Amino acid sequence: MVMKEEAQQVFEEQFGYSPALTVRAPGRVNLIGEHTDYNDGFVLPCTINYFTVICGSARDDRIVRVIAADCDEQLDEFSLDDIQHHDTRSWPNYVRGVIRHLQLHGHAFNGADLVIKGNVPQGAGVSSSASVEVAVGTFFKALYDLPLDGKQIALLSQEAENRFVGCNCGIMDQLISALGEEGHALLIDCRTLNTQPVHLPEGTAVIIINSNFKRTLVGSEYNTRRQQCEAGARFFNKPMLRDVTLDEFEARQQELDPEVAKRVRHILTENARTLEAADVLARGDLERLGELMAQSHASMRDDFEITVPQIDTLVEIVKGVIGSRGGVRMTGGGFGGCIVALVPEALVPDVQEAVAEQYEAKTGLKETFYVCKPIRGAGLY
């Protein structure tokens, strides 16, 4: 509750009165299902207990005033009647974009004063931006009693990031932030947006380790991978790789460009792994989950070619500690970033010690270590 109180204190100091309500929206980590989202496939993320908090009150005019408590209490002020892209700062665009897209979908409301504060690690691939967007949507829904559910807030937030912010992200990040459940991962069908909560076994820790390897090429390589996946779908005359079966692929893979064939193989096998992972996780079978996560990492390394030596090293160190008692893999877009591990809580100190002893010695980089648990999705705080 400390962050809530800090945000409310900043509000009272800067605006001179007390906020009417507070909301929060969590970040996330993807347990398995990488680059499957834009192929209409399956993903299995969970929320983490790092989140964005927004406190605020309604105004009786058309002005929105936003203070970013973590950015030297910078103020952004704009009118609901003229929402433009902010040219010099990035953070206001996540707020402005969601508000603009709420309006575009026909929702009517007045202005507001709000303070935003968060502890979702930025640049670590755990969706600090989606957390902000979903928090803004949840705040205005609560403040003005807008007829929106969590899925609609997630779609609006994604639309704002695609069209206003200018980042062509999938739906996973916003959907898990809006709909996550405490103690659960969420199996998401990225075509239908159907979701299925998957209970994590009691006593399981979610570990995120940031390699702190500065990601390069992620934009251009990401676009190349998308194009290769689209080329694969066209080859099989299917709308998306989701619609291609492994049997179809294996019968004709020799006809494909070898690089495209590897990309297609990753997506098809990753979708199958993700569906199985949801089943085995629900049964509490961490050993089989570990095998699936290892296969996923190998596929990202060899077929999708998005890992880097520093990430592979981190995975090997963690795997050396946990053996068959859990799973570990790269998570996120690739070319750096983070790994995720699902392990019994009792093993966390051993994992942390091994990584501290070996990672920097082998790579010259110092990791950042997070121990997380899934919390409920966005709502009043």
Tab-separated table of N, CA, C and O in Angstrom, residues 43 212 216 344:
chain	number	residue	atom	x	y	z
A	43	VAL	N	-0.836	-17.844	-26.085
A	43	VAL	CA	0.184	-17.369	-25.154
A	43	VAL	C	-0.253	-17.705	-23.734
A	43	VAL	O	-1.444	-17.883	-23.468
A	212	ASN	N	20.200	-7.471	-18.663
A	212	ASN	CA	20.796	-6.140	-18.812
A	212	ASN	C	21.728	-6.051	-20.025
A	212	ASN	O	22.610	-5.200	-20.090
A	216	THR	N	19.572	-4.682	-29.211
A	216	THR	CA	19.741	-4.008	-30.497
A	216	THR	C	18.991	-4.819	-31.540
A	216	THR	O	18.650	-5.978	-31.304
A	344	PRO	N	10.035	-24.059	-7.491
A	344	PRO	CA	9.571	-24.099	-6.105
A	344	PRO	C	10.234	-22.959	-5.307
A	344	PRO	O	11.417	-22.677	-5.496
